PDB file of C-alpha atoms in Angstrom:
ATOM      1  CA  UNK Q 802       0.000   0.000   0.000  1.00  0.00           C
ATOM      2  CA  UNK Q 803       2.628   2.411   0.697  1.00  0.00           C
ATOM      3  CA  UNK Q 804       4.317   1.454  -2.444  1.00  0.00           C
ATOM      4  CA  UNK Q 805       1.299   3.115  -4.055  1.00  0.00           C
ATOM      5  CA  UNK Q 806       1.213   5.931  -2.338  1.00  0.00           C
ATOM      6  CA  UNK Q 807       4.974   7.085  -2.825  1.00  0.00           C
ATOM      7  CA  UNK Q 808       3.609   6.010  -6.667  1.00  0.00           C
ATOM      8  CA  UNK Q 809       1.071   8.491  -6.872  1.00  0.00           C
ATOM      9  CA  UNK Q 810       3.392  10.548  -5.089  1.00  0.00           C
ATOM     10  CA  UNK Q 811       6.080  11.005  -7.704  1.00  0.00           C
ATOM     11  CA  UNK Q 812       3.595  10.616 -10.447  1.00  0.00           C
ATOM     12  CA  UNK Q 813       2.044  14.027  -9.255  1.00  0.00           C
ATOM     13  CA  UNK Q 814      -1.517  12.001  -8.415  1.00  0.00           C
ATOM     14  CA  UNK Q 815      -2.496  13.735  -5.027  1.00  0.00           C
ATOM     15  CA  UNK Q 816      -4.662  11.404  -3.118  1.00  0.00           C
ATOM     16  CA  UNK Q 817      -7.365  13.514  -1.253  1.00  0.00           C
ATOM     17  CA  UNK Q 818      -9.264  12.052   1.827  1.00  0.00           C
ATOM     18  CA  UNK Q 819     -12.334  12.687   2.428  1.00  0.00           C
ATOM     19  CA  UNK Q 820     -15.918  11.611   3.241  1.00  0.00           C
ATOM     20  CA  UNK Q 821     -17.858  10.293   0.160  1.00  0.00           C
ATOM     21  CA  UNK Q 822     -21.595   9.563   0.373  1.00  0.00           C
ATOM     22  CA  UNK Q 823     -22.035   7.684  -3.133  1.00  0.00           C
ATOM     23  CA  UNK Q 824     -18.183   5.781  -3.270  1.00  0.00           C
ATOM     24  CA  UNK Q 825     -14.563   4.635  -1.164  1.00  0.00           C
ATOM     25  CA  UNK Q 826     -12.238   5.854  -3.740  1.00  0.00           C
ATOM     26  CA  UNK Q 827     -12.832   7.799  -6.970  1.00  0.00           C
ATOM     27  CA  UNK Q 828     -10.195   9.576  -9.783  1.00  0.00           C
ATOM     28  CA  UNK Q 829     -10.967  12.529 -11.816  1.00  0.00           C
ATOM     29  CA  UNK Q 830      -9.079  14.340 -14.593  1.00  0.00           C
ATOM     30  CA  UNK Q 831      -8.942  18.378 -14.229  1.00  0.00           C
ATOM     31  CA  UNK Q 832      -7.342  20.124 -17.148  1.00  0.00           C
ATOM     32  CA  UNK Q 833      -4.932  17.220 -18.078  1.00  0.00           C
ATOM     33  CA  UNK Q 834      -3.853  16.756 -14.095  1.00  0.00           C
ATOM     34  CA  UNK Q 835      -5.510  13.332 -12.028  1.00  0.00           C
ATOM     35  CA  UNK Q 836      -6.566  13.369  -8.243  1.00  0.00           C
ATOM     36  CA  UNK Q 837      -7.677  10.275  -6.810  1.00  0.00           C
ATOM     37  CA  UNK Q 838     -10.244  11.089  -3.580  1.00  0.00           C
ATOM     38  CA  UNK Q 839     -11.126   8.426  -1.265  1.00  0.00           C
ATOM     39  CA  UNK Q 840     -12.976   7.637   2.301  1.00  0.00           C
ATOM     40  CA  UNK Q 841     -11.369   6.122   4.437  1.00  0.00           C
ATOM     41  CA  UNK Q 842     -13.988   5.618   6.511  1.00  0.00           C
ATOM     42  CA  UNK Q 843     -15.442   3.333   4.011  1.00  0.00           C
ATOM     43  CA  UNK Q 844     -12.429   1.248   3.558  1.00  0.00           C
ATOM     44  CA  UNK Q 845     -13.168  -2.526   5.335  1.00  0.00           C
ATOM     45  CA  UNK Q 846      -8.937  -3.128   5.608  1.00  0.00           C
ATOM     46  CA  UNK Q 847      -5.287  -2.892   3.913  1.00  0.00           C
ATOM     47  CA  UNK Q 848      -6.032  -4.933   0.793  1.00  0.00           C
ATOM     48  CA  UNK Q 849      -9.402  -3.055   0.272  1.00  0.00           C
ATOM     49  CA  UNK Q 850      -7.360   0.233   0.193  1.00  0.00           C
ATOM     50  CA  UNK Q 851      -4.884  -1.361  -1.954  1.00  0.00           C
ATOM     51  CA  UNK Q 852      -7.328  -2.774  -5.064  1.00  0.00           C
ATOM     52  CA  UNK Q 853      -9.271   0.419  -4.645  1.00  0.00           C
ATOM     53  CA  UNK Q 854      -6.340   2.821  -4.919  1.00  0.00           C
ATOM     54  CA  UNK Q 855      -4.231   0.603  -7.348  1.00  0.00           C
ATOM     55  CA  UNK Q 856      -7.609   0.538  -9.752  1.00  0.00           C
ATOM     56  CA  UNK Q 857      -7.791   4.259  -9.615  1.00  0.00           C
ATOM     57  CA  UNK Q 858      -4.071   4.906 -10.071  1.00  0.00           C
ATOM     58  CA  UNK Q 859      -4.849   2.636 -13.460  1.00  0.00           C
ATOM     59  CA  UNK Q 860      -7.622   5.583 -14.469  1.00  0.00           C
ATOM     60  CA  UNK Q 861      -5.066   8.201 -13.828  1.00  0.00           C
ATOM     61  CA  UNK Q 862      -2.403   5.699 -15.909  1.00  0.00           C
ATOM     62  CA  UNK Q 863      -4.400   4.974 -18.500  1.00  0.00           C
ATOM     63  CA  UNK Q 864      -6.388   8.442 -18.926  1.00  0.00           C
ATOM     64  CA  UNK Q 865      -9.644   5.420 -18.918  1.00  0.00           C
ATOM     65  CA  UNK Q 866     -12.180   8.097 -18.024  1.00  0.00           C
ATOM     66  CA  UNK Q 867     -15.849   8.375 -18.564  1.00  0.00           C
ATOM     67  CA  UNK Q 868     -18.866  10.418 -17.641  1.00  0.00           C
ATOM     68  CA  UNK Q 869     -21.904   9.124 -16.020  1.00  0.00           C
ATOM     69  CA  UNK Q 870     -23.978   9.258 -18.960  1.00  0.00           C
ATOM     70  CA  UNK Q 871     -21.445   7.373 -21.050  1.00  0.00           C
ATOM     71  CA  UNK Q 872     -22.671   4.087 -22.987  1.00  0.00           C
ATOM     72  CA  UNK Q 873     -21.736   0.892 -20.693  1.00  0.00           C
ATOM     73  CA  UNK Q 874     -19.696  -0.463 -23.227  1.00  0.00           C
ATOM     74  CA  UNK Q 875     -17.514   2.643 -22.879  1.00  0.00           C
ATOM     75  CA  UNK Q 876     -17.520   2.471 -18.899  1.00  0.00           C
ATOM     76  CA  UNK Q 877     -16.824  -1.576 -19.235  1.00  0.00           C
ATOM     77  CA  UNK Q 878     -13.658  -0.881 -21.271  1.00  0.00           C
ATOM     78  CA  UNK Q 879     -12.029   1.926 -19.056  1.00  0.00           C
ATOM     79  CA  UNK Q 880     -13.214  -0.049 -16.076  1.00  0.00           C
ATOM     80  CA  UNK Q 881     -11.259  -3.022 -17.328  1.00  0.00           C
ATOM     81  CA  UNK Q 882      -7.819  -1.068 -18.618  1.00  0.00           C
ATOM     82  CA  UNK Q 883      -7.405   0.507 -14.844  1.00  0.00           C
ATOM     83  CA  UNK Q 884      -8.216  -3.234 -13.121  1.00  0.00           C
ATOM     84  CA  UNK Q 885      -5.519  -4.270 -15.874  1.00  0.00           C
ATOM     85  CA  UNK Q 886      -3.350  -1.657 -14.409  1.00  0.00           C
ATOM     86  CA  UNK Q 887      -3.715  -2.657 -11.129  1.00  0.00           C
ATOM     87  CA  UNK Q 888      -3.532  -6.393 -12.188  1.00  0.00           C
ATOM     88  CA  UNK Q 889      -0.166  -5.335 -13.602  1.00  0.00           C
ATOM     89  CA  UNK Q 890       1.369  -3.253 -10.998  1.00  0.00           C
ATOM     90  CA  UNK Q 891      -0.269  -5.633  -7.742  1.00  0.00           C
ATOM     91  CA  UNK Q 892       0.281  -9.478  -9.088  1.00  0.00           C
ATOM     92  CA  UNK Q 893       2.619  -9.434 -11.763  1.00  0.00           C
ATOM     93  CA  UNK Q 894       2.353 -12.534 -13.812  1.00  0.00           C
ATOM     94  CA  UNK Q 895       5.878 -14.142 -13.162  1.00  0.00           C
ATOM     95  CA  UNK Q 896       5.149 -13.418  -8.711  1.00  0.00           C
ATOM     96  CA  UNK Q 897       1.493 -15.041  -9.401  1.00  0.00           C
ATOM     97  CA  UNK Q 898       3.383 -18.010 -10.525  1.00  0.00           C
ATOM     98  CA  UNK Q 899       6.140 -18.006  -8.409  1.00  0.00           C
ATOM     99  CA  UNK Q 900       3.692 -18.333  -5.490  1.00  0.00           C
ATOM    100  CA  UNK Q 901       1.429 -21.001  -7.564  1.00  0.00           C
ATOM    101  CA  UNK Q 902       4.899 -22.839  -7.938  1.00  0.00           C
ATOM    102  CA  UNK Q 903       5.598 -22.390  -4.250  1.00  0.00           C
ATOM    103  CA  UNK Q 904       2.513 -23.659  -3.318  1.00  0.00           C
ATOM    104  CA  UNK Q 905       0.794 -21.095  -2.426  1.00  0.00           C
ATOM    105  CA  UNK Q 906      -2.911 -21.813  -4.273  1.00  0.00           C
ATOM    106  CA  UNK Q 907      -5.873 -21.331  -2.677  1.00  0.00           C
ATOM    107  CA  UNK Q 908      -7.220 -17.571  -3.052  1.00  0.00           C
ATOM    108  CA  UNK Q 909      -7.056 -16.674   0.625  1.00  0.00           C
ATOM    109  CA  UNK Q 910      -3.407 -17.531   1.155  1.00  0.00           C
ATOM    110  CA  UNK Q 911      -2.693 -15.651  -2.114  1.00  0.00           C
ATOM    111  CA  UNK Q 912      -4.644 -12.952  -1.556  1.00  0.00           C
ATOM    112  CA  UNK Q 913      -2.631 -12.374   1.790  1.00  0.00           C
ATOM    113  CA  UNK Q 914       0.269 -12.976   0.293  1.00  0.00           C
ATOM    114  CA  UNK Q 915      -0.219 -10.127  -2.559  1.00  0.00           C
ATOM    115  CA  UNK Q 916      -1.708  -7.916  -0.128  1.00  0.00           C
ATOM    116  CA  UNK Q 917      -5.229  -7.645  -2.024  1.00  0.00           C
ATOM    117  CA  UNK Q 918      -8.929  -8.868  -1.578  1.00  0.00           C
ATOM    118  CA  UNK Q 919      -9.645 -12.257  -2.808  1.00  0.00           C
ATOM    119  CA  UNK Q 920     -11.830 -11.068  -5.786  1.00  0.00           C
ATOM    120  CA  UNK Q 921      -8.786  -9.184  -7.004  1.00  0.00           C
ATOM    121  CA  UNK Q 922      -6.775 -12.274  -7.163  1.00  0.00           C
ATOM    122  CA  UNK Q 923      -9.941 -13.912  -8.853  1.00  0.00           C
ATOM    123  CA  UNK Q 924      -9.683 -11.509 -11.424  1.00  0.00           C
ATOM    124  CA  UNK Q 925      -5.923 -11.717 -11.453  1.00  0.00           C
ATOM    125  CA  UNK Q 926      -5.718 -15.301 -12.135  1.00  0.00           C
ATOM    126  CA  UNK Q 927      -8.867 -14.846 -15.118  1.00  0.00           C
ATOM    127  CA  UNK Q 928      -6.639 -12.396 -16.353  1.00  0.00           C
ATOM    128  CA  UNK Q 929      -3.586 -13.909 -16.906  1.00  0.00           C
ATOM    129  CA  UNK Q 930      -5.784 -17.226 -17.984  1.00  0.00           C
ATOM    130  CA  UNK Q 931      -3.346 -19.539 -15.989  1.00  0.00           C
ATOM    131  CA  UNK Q 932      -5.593 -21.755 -13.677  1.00  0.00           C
ATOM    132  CA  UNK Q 933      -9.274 -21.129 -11.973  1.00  0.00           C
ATOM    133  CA  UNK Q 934      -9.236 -21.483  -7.880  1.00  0.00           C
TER     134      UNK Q 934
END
């Protein structure tokens, strides 16, 4: 997690917290600059923080923005380049299989061993298409 703050950090991506009614984390794009706000309050733990933040770092990264109104096709593929993002940057493909090959399989242990929620490493390991827990 702090990795990804010191990311956003010297990536010029200030992370603003603050009370949302509606989300836990959200990024916008103001004149070409990205802020990413998020509730803490909201937040059930470390890994929860982590997929949250790492998925909006990927909006920022990828400039995968839309508007409210936008067709869900549109929203579906900038919702899937940031979680490829944060795919990317949380469970690279060679550590994923370094822990499979360690024997670390079931989606709990690897979950706590990446640091991330076990739907995350769901769609980590759909991602990368190497095995289904």
């Amino acid at each position: 997690l702090d990795d990804l703050y010191e990311y956003a950090d010297e990536h010029d991506i200030p992370i603003i917290p603050f009370e949302m009614p509606e989300s836990e984390c959200m990024s916008v794009m103001v004149d070409g600059d990205c802020y990413i706000g998020i509730d803490p309050t909201k937040l059930d733990s470390t890994a929860d923080e982590t997929v949250k933040l790492a998925h909006d770092l990927g909006h920022c990264e990828t400039g995968s923005f839309y508007y409210g109104y936008s067709p869900l096709q549109l929203r579906c593929q900038c919702e899937h380049k940031a979680d490829v993002w944060a795919i990317k940057k949380l469970i690279p493909k060679d550590e994923l299989i370094e822990a499979f090959k360690s024997g670390i399989v079931e989606k709990w242990d690897l979950a706590e061993y990446f640091n991330v929620t076990e739907d995350f490493v769901l769609k980590a390991v759909e991602y990368y298409d190497i095995i289904r827990i």
